[in-house]
Coordinates of C-alpha atoms in Angstrom, one line a residue:
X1 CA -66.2 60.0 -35.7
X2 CA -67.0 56.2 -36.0
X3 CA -63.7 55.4 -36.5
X4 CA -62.8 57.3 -33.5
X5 CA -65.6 55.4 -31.4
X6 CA -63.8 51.8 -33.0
X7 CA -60.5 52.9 -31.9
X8 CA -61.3 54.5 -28.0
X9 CA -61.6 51.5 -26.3
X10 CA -58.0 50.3 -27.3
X11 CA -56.8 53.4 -26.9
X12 CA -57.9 53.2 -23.2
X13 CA -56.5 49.8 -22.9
X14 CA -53.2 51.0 -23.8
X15 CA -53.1 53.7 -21.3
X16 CA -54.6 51.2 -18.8
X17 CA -51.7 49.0 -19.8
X18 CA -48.8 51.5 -19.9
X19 CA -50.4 53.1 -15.9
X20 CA -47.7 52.2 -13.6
X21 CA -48.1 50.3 -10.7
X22 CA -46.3 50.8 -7.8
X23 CA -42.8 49.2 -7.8
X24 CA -41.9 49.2 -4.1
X25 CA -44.4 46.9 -1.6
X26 CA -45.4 47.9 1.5
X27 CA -42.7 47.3 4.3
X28 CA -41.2 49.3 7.0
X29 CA -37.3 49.6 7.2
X30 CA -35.1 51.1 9.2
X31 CA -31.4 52.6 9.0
X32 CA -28.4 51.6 11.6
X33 CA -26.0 54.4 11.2
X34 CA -23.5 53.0 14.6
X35 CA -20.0 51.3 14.2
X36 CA -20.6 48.2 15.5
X37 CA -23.4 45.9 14.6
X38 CA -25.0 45.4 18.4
X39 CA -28.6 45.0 18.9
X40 CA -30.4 45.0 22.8
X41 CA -33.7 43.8 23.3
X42 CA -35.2 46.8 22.7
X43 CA -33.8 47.4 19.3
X44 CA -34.9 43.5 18.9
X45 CA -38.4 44.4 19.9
X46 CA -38.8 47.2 17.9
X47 CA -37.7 45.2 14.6
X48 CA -40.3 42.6 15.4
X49 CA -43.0 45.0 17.1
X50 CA -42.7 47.4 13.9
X51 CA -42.6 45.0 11.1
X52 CA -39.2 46.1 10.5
X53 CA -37.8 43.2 7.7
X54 CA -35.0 45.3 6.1
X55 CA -32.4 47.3 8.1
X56 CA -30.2 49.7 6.1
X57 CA -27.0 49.4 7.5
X58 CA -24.0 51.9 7.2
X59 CA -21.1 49.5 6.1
X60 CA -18.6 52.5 5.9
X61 CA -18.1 55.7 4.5
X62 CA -15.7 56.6 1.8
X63 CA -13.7 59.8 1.9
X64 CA -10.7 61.5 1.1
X65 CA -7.2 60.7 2.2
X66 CA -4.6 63.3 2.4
X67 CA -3.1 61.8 -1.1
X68 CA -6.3 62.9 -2.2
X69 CA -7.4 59.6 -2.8
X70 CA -11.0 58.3 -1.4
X71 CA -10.9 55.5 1.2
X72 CA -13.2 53.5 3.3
X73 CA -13.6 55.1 7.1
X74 CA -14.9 54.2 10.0
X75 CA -16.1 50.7 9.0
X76 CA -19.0 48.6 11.3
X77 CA -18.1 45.3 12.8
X78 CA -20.3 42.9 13.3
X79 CA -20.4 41.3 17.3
X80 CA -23.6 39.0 15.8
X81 CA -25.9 38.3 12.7
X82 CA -28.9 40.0 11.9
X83 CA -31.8 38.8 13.8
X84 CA -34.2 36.1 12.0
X85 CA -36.1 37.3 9.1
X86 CA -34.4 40.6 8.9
X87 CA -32.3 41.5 5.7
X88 CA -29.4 43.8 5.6
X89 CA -28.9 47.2 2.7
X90 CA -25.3 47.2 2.9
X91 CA -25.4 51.4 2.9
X92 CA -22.1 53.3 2.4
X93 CA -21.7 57.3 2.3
X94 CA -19.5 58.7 0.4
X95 CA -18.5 62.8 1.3
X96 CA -19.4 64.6 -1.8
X97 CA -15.6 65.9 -2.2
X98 CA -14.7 62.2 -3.3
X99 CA -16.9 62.7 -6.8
X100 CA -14.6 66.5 -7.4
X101 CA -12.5 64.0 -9.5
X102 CA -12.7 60.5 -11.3
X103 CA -11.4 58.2 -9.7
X104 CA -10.7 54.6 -12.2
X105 CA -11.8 51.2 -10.3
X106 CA -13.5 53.4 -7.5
X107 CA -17.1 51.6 -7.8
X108 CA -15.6 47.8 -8.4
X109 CA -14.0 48.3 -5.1
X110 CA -15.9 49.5 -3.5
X111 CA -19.0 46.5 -4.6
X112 CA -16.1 44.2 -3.7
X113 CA -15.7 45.2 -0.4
X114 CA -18.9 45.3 0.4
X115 CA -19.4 41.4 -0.7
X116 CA -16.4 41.0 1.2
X117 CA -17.8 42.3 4.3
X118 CA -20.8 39.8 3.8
X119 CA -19.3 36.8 3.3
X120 CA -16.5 37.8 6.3
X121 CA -19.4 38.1 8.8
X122 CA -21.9 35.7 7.1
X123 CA -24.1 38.2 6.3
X124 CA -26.6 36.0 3.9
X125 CA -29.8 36.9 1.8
X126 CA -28.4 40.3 0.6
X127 CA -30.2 41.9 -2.8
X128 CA -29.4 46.0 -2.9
X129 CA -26.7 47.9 -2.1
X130 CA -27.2 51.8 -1.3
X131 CA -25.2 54.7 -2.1
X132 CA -25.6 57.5 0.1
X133 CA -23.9 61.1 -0.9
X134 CA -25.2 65.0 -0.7
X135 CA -24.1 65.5 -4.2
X136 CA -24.3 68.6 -5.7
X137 CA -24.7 70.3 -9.3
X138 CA -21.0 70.6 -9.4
X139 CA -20.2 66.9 -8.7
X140 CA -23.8 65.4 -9.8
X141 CA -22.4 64.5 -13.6
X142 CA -18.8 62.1 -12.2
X143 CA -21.8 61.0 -9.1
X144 CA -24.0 59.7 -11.7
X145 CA -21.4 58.3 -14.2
X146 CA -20.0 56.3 -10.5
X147 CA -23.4 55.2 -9.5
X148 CA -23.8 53.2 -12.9
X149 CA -20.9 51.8 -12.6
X150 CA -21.5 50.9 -9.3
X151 CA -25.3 49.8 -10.6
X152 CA -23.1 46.9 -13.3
X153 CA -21.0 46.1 -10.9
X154 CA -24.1 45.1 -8.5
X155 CA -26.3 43.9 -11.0
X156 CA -23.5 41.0 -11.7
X157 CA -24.0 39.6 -8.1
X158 CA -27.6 39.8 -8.4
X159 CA -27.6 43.3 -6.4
X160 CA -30.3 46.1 -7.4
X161 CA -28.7 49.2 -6.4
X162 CA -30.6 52.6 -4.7
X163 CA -29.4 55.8 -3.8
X164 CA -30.5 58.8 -1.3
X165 CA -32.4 61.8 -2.8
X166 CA -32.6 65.2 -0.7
X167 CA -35.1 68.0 -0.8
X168 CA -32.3 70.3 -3.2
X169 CA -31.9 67.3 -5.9
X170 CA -35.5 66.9 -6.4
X171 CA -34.6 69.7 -9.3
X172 CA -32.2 67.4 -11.0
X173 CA -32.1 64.9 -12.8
X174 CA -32.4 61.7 -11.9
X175 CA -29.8 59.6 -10.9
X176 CA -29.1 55.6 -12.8
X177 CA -30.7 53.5 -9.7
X178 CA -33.4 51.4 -9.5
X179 CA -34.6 53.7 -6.9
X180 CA -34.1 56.3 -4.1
X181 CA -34.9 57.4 -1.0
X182 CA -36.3 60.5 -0.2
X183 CA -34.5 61.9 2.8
X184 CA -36.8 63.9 4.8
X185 CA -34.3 65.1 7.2
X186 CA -31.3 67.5 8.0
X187 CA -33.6 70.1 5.8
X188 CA -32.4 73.4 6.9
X189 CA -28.8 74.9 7.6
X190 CA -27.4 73.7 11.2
X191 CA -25.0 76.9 10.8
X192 CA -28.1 79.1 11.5
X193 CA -29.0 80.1 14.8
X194 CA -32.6 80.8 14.8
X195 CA -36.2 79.5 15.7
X196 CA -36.1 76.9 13.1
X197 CA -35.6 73.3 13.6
X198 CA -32.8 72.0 11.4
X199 CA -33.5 68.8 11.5
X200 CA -36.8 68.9 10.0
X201 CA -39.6 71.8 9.4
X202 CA -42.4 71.6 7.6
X203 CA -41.3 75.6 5.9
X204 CA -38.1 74.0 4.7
X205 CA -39.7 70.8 2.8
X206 CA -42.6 73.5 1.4
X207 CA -40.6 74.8 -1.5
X208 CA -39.3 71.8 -3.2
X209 CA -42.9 69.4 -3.1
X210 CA -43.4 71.5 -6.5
X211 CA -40.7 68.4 -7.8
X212 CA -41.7 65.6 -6.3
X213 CA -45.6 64.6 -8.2
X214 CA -42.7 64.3 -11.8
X215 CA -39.6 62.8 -10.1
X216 CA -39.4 60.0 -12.5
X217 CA -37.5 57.7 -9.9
X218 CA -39.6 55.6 -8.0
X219 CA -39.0 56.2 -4.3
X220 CA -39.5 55.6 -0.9
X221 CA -39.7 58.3 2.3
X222 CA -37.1 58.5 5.6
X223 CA -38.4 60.4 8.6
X224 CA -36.2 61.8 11.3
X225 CA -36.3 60.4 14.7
X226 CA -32.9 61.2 16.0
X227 CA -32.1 63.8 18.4
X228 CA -29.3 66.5 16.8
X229 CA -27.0 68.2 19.7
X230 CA -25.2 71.3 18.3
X231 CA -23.3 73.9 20.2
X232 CA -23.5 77.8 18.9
X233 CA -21.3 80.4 20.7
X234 CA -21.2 78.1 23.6
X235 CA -24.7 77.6 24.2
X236 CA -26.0 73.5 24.1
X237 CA -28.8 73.2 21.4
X238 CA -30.6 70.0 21.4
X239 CA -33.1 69.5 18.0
X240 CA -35.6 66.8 18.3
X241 CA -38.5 66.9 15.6
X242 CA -42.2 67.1 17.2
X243 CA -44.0 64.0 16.2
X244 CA -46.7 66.4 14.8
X245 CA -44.5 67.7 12.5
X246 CA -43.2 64.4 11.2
X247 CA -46.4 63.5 10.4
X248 CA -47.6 66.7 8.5
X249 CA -44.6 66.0 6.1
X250 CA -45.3 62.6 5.9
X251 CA -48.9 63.6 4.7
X252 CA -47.8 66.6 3.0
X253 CA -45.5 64.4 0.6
X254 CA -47.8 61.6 0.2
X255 CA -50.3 64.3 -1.0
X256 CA -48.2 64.7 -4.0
X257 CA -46.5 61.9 -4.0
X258 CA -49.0 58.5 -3.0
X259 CA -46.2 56.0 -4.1
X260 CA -44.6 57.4 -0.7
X261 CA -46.8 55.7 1.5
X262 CA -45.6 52.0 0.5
X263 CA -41.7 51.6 2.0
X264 CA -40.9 53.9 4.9
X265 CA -37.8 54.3 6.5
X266 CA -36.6 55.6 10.0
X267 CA -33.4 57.5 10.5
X268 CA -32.3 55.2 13.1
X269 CA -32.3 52.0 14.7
X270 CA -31.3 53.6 18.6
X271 CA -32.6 53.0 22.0
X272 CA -32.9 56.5 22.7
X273 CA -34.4 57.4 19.4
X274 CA -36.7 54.4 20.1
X275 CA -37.7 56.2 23.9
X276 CA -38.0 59.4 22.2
X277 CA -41.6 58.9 20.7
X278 CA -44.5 57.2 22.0
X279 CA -45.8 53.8 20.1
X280 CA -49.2 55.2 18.3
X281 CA -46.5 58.0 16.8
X282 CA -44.2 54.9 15.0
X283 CA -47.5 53.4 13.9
X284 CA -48.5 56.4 12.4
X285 CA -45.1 56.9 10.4
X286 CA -45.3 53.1 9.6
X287 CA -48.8 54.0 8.6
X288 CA -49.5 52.7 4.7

């Protein structure tokens, strides 16, 4: 017993000493999911009225040719730099048929283009690059064997790399990044025409938050603040997310998840997705 009494306060030290803090700080971000790289005053004002420092910013997506070969599509262009004291995440999304097969020299090109892109268009203080693809159990082994490639080809420019995370890959295992991003959108099945709200509903995030307290990749959150416009049978359905609902995921998932609370995301930089909810509701998604 003594020698147990000698030995509990380092054994408490240790723990102390091995208790993670978190890895991400507090900042707000937002993503820019548009072709061309265009900001109004609005946009401007909501950067700098938000605390908005890091935009991730869809560089291009990468699918599959017809010679069944994955290529860059539907690449942004850049009319002027990022405003002062904002930072780019070069982001690119890759269609989850492109990791069916392996494809040799896929992630080198794909880093190099990206540095490309940045020194093209002056696009200065970059650090992280982003992967973004719905991968599934089927193509989740040749996704993760890409993203560390993709991870050493980054790290050699100085780059960290992160990568999205759904609601569905919460049950898998994690992917080699320094981080993700948990995706709190496009949660139920657009292809169903019923009361739900495919875009986001708090019944549809429910099931997987048994996942999320253990996910050992640190992580950040992305709430919806887009409109989706779908058309069933002929008949014009519009899906905007109530801010109410926004925020009961965004509490629900900090519940079990506090790390959640320090780098938030919106899904995306828009004036109309800007007009679409009222100040205090941004403020309260910003909300540390």
């Amino acid at each position: 017993m003594k020698r147990f009494l000698i030995l509990l306060p380092l054994l408490l030290l240790l723990a102390a000493g091995c208790r993670q803090e978190p890895s991400l700080p507090d900042e707000n971000a937002v993503y820019y999911w548009r072709t061309e790289w265009r900001l109004d005053s609005m946009e401007r004002a909501f950067l700098a009225d938000y605390g908005v420092r890091r935009v991730f910013c869809r560089y291009f997506d990468v699918v599959m040719s017809d010679d069944s070969l994955p290529m860059p599509n539907a690449t942004i262009s850049f009319s002027e730099p990022p405003p002062t004291g904002v930072t780019l995440v070069p982001t690119v999304y890759m269609t989850e048929n492109c990791m069916h097969a392996r494809h040799e020299g896929l992630a080198k090109k794909l880093v190099e283009r990206v540095l490309q892109m940045n020194e093209t268009n002056d696009i200065r203080g970059v650090s992280e690059l982003q992967i973004d693809c719905d991968y599934t159990e089927r193509s989740r082994v040749r996704y993760y064997d890409f993203l560390s490639q993709v991870r050493q080809e980054a790290a050699a420019h100085g780059l960290r790399l992160s990568t999205t995370i759904r609601l569905h890959q919460l049950a898998m295992p994690e992917p080699p990044a320094d981080y993700g991003v948990l995706m709190l959108y496009n949660t139920g099945d657009p292809r169903r025409f019923n009361e739900r709200n495919p875009v986001l509903d708090f019944r549809d995030v429910m099931p997987y938050l048994r996942w999320l307290a253990s996910y050992p990749l640190p992580m950040a959150a992305a709430y919806p603040v887009f409109l989706w416009r779908r058309n069933i049978h002929g008949v014009r359905i519009d899906h905007e997310v109530p801010a109410e609902e926004i925020l009961r995921v965004k509490k629900a998932v900090e519940g079990q998840r506090p790390e959640l609370r320090h780098t938030i995301l919106t899904y995306h930089l828009d004036r109309e997705n800007i007009n679409r909810y009222k100040p205090n509701t941004y403020e309260a998604i910003y909300h540390h």
